[in-house]
Coordinates of C-alpha atoms in Angstrom, one line a residue:
M1 CA 113.6 74.3 59.0
S2 CA 113.6 77.3 61.3
D3 CA 115.0 80.6 60.1
F4 CA 116.2 81.5 63.6
E5 CA 119.8 80.9 64.6
P6 CA 120.4 79.1 67.9
I7 CA 121.3 81.3 70.9
S8 CA 124.7 80.8 72.4
D9 CA 125.1 80.0 76.1
A10 CA 126.7 83.4 76.7
E11 CA 123.6 85.1 75.2
K12 CA 121.3 82.9 77.2
T13 CA 123.0 83.8 80.5
K14 CA 123.1 87.5 79.6
I15 CA 119.3 87.5 78.8
A16 CA 118.7 85.5 82.0
S17 CA 120.8 88.0 84.1
D18 CA 118.9 91.0 82.7
F19 CA 115.6 89.4 83.6
I20 CA 116.8 88.7 87.1
L21 CA 118.3 92.2 87.7
H22 CA 115.0 93.7 86.7
A23 CA 112.8 91.5 88.9
P24 CA 110.4 93.7 90.9
P25 CA 110.8 93.6 94.7
G26 CA 109.2 90.5 96.3
E27 CA 109.1 88.7 92.9
F28 CA 112.6 87.3 92.6
N29 CA 111.5 83.7 93.0
E30 CA 108.8 84.0 90.3
V31 CA 111.2 85.6 87.8
F32 CA 113.9 83.1 88.6
N33 CA 111.5 80.1 88.1
D34 CA 110.4 81.5 84.7
V35 CA 114.0 82.1 83.7
R36 CA 115.0 78.6 84.8
I37 CA 112.4 77.1 82.5
L38 CA 113.6 79.3 79.6
V39 CA 117.3 78.4 80.0
N40 CA 116.6 74.8 80.8
N41 CA 120.1 74.3 82.2
D42 CA 120.6 74.7 86.0
D43 CA 124.4 74.5 85.8
L44 CA 124.6 77.1 83.1
L45 CA 122.2 79.4 85.0
R46 CA 124.1 79.0 88.2
E47 CA 127.5 79.7 86.7
G48 CA 126.5 82.3 84.2
A49 CA 123.9 84.3 86.2
G50 CA 125.4 83.9 89.7
E51 CA 126.8 87.5 89.7
A52 CA 123.3 88.8 88.8
F53 CA 121.8 87.1 91.9
A54 CA 124.4 88.8 94.1
K55 CA 124.0 92.2 92.4
Y56 CA 120.2 92.0 92.8
N57 CA 120.4 91.2 96.5
K58 CA 122.9 94.0 97.1
D59 CA 121.0 96.5 95.0
Q60 CA 117.7 95.6 96.8
F61 CA 119.3 95.9 100.3
T62 CA 117.9 92.4 101.0
P63 CA 117.5 91.7 104.8
A64 CA 119.4 88.7 106.1
T65 CA 118.8 86.7 109.3
I66 CA 122.1 85.9 111.1
D67 CA 122.4 83.3 113.9
G68 CA 123.2 85.1 117.2
A69 CA 122.0 88.5 115.9
D70 CA 119.1 90.3 117.5
K71 CA 118.1 92.0 114.3
Q72 CA 118.4 91.4 110.6
T73 CA 121.3 93.0 108.7
L74 CA 121.2 94.2 105.1
I75 CA 123.0 92.7 102.2
T76 CA 124.7 95.7 100.5
Q77 CA 127.9 96.6 98.5
F78 CA 129.1 98.4 101.6
N79 CA 129.5 95.3 103.8
D80 CA 130.6 92.9 101.1
H81 CA 134.3 91.9 101.4
N82 CA 135.1 89.5 98.6
G83 CA 131.9 87.6 99.1
Q84 CA 132.1 87.6 102.9
F85 CA 129.5 89.9 104.5
F86 CA 129.9 91.8 107.8
D87 CA 127.1 92.5 110.3
P88 CA 128.2 95.6 112.3
T89 CA 125.5 95.1 115.0
S90 CA 126.5 91.5 116.1
K91 CA 130.1 92.0 114.9
Q92 CA 130.0 88.8 112.8
S93 CA 131.0 87.9 109.3
F94 CA 129.1 85.4 107.2
K95 CA 128.7 83.9 103.8
Y96 CA 125.4 84.5 101.9
D97 CA 123.7 82.2 99.5
H98 CA 122.2 84.6 97.0
M99 CA 119.8 82.0 95.5
R100 CA 118.5 80.6 98.7
K101 CA 118.9 83.9 100.6
E102 CA 120.5 82.1 103.5
A103 CA 123.4 83.1 105.7
S104 CA 126.0 80.5 106.7
D105 CA 129.5 80.1 108.2
V106 CA 128.9 82.8 110.8
Q107 CA 132.1 83.9 112.6
P108 CA 133.2 86.6 115.0
A109 CA 134.7 89.6 113.2
S110 CA 137.0 92.4 114.2
I111 CA 135.8 96.0 114.1
D112 CA 137.4 99.4 113.3
N113 CA 137.8 100.9 116.8
N114 CA 138.4 104.4 115.4
S115 CA 135.1 104.6 113.6
E116 CA 133.0 102.5 116.0
P117 CA 131.9 105.3 118.4
W118 CA 130.7 107.4 115.4
R119 CA 129.1 104.4 113.7
L120 CA 127.3 103.3 116.9
A121 CA 125.9 106.7 117.6
L122 CA 124.6 107.0 114.0
A123 CA 123.2 103.4 114.2
N124 CA 121.2 104.2 117.4
A125 CA 119.8 107.4 115.9
V126 CA 118.9 105.7 112.6
G127 CA 117.2 102.9 114.6
G128 CA 115.0 105.4 116.4
Y129 CA 114.1 107.0 113.0
I130 CA 113.2 103.5 111.5
K131 CA 111.0 102.7 114.5
D132 CA 109.0 106.0 114.1
H133 CA 108.6 106.0 110.3
F134 CA 109.0 102.5 108.8
P135 CA 106.6 99.8 109.9
H136 CA 108.6 97.0 108.5
G137 CA 111.9 98.8 108.2
N138 CA 115.5 97.5 108.5
S139 CA 118.7 99.4 108.6
S140 CA 122.5 98.9 108.7
V141 CA 125.1 101.5 109.5
F142 CA 128.7 100.9 108.4
G143 CA 131.9 102.7 109.4
R144 CA 135.6 102.6 108.4
T145 CA 138.6 104.8 108.7
K146 CA 140.5 106.1 105.7
D147 CA 143.3 108.7 105.8
K148 CA 142.5 109.5 109.4
K149 CA 138.9 110.3 108.4
I150 CA 135.8 108.3 109.2
I151 CA 133.5 107.2 106.5
L152 CA 129.9 106.4 107.6
V153 CA 127.2 104.8 105.5
A154 CA 123.6 104.3 106.6
C155 CA 121.4 102.0 104.6
I156 CA 117.6 101.9 105.1
E157 CA 115.1 99.4 103.7
D158 CA 111.4 98.9 104.1
H159 CA 109.1 96.7 102.0
L160 CA 105.5 95.6 101.8
F161 CA 104.7 92.6 99.6
Q162 CA 101.0 92.0 98.9
P163 CA 100.9 89.3 96.1
N164 CA 97.3 88.4 97.0
N165 CA 96.4 92.0 96.2
Y166 CA 98.6 92.0 93.1
W167 CA 101.2 94.6 94.3
N168 CA 104.7 94.7 95.9
G169 CA 106.9 97.6 96.9
R170 CA 110.2 98.6 98.4
W171 CA 111.8 101.8 99.8
R172 CA 115.6 102.1 99.9
S173 CA 117.8 104.9 100.9
Q174 CA 121.5 105.2 101.5
W175 CA 123.3 108.1 103.2
S176 CA 127.0 108.7 103.5
V177 CA 129.3 111.2 105.1
T178 CA 133.1 111.6 105.6
V179 CA 133.8 112.8 109.1
D180 CA 136.9 114.6 110.3
P181 CA 136.9 114.0 114.1
S182 CA 138.4 117.4 114.7
G183 CA 135.1 118.9 113.5
G184 CA 134.0 121.3 110.7
S185 CA 131.4 121.6 108.0
V186 CA 130.9 118.8 105.5
E187 CA 128.4 117.7 102.8
A188 CA 126.6 114.4 103.2
S189 CA 125.1 112.6 100.2
G190 CA 122.0 110.5 99.9
L191 CA 120.2 108.4 97.3
I192 CA 116.5 107.4 97.7
K193 CA 114.9 104.7 95.6
V194 CA 111.3 103.6 95.4
Q195 CA 110.0 100.7 93.4
V196 CA 106.4 99.5 93.3
H197 CA 104.8 96.9 91.0
Y198 CA 101.1 96.7 90.5
Y199 CA 99.8 94.0 88.3
E200 CA 96.0 93.5 88.8
D201 CA 94.3 93.7 85.4
G202 CA 97.5 95.2 84.0
N203 CA 101.2 95.6 84.6
V204 CA 102.5 99.0 86.0
Q205 CA 105.8 99.8 87.7
L206 CA 106.8 102.9 89.5
V207 CA 110.6 103.2 89.6
S208 CA 111.9 106.5 91.1
H209 CA 115.1 107.7 92.6
K210 CA 116.6 111.0 93.8
E211 CA 120.1 112.1 94.7
I212 CA 120.4 114.5 97.6
K213 CA 123.1 116.6 99.2
I214 CA 122.9 117.7 102.8
P215 CA 125.2 120.3 104.7
L216 CA 126.2 118.9 108.1
E217 CA 128.2 120.2 111.0
I218 CA 130.6 117.8 112.7
T219 CA 130.8 118.0 116.5
T220 CA 130.5 115.0 118.9
P221 CA 129.4 111.6 117.7
D222 CA 126.0 111.8 119.4
N223 CA 125.2 115.4 118.3
T224 CA 126.5 114.7 114.7
A225 CA 124.3 111.6 114.5
A226 CA 121.2 113.4 115.7
A227 CA 121.7 116.3 113.3
F228 CA 122.4 113.8 110.4
V229 CA 119.3 111.8 111.1
K230 CA 117.1 114.9 111.4
A231 CA 118.4 116.0 108.0
I232 CA 117.7 112.6 106.6
A233 CA 114.1 112.6 108.0
D234 CA 113.5 116.1 106.5
A235 CA 114.8 115.1 103.1
E236 CA 112.9 111.9 102.9
L237 CA 109.7 113.6 104.0
V238 CA 110.0 116.1 101.2
Y239 CA 110.7 113.4 98.7
Q240 CA 107.7 111.3 99.8
S241 CA 105.4 114.3 99.7
N242 CA 106.6 115.2 96.2
L243 CA 106.2 111.6 95.1
S244 CA 102.6 111.5 96.4
E245 CA 101.8 114.8 94.7
D246 CA 103.2 113.5 91.4
Y247 CA 101.3 110.3 91.7
I248 CA 98.0 112.1 92.2
S249 CA 98.8 114.3 89.2
M250 CA 99.7 111.3 87.0
S251 CA 96.6 109.5 88.0
D252 CA 94.5 112.4 86.6
T253 CA 96.6 113.0 83.5
T254 CA 99.5 110.8 82.4
F255 CA 97.9 107.4 83.3
K256 CA 94.6 108.2 81.7
A257 CA 96.5 109.3 78.5
L258 CA 98.3 106.0 78.3
R259 CA 95.3 104.0 77.1
R260 CA 91.5 104.4 76.6
Q261 CA 89.3 102.6 79.1
L262 CA 87.1 101.7 76.1
P263 CA 87.9 101.5 72.3
I264 CA 86.9 104.3 70.0
T265 CA 83.6 102.5 69.5
R266 CA 82.9 103.1 73.3
S267 CA 82.0 99.5 73.7
K268 CA 83.9 96.3 74.7
F269 CA 84.9 93.8 72.2
N270 CA 82.5 90.8 72.0
W271 CA 84.8 87.8 71.8
K272 CA 81.9 85.4 71.4
Q273 CA 81.0 87.1 68.1
W274 CA 84.5 87.8 66.9
N275 CA 83.9 86.4 63.5
H276 CA 81.2 89.0 62.8
Y277 CA 83.7 91.8 62.9
D278 CA 85.8 92.8 59.9
I279 CA 89.0 91.5 61.4
G280 CA 87.3 88.2 62.1
K281 CA 86.2 87.9 58.4
K282 CA 89.7 88.6 57.3
L283 CA 91.1 85.9 59.7
N284 CA 88.6 83.4 58.3
Q285 CA 89.7 84.2 54.8
T286 CA 93.3 83.4 55.6
Q287 CA 92.6 80.0 57.1

């Protein structure tokens, strides 16, 4: 009789959700398939871990292809309205299947006319920045009006998945500012996230994030957008440079301290003659 108590359905779905939420970029399907085998109950997995699928896609800024749209839009918390997502570029709303990663039920949607000139100016400026700096980049810019002020959010995503070379990575950044159309000085905020998984002959993940504050002068929509994107470009360049310097430093110090390339004996373990070693003799004695 086993000494282990059975795991409840609630515990199973919590464990499954944790695995899914921590799936490296580009490896959602692999993690999902493994979790599916462990749970061994598709209905339970769908009902219990459905929120984790949605949270993962929104956290990862997953690009979605929409019928009738010239470019992909991002799945984020900022364009999610009770499960219905909004694409500001094509001005359409849609449902999104977080497991299949497919958009459906695409419909025309209304826009916020007060914020649209500011949103469009920022979207055009961010689009130019993406084209210059992100080879596979995607972006979405959202705008809304609250208390006669305009809230703008720009989301940027770029990824490169190389499973044949045993690594995958994603860059994400989100930038927001509250604009008073009458002008003045404000402070914009940003959050940059980088996640890279390298798993050839090992399993190493780089997970980094940084919160940033940027002073910004509000003038016209076009001038404000240009100044905002320049500040974003400067901040992200500094972050990338610092990250590269830290990585070089870690390669020479931290990573080498994590494990020895060879054991203390300075020679590799000979598995063909394992029974000649002291541990092998002890294992034989216990059999």
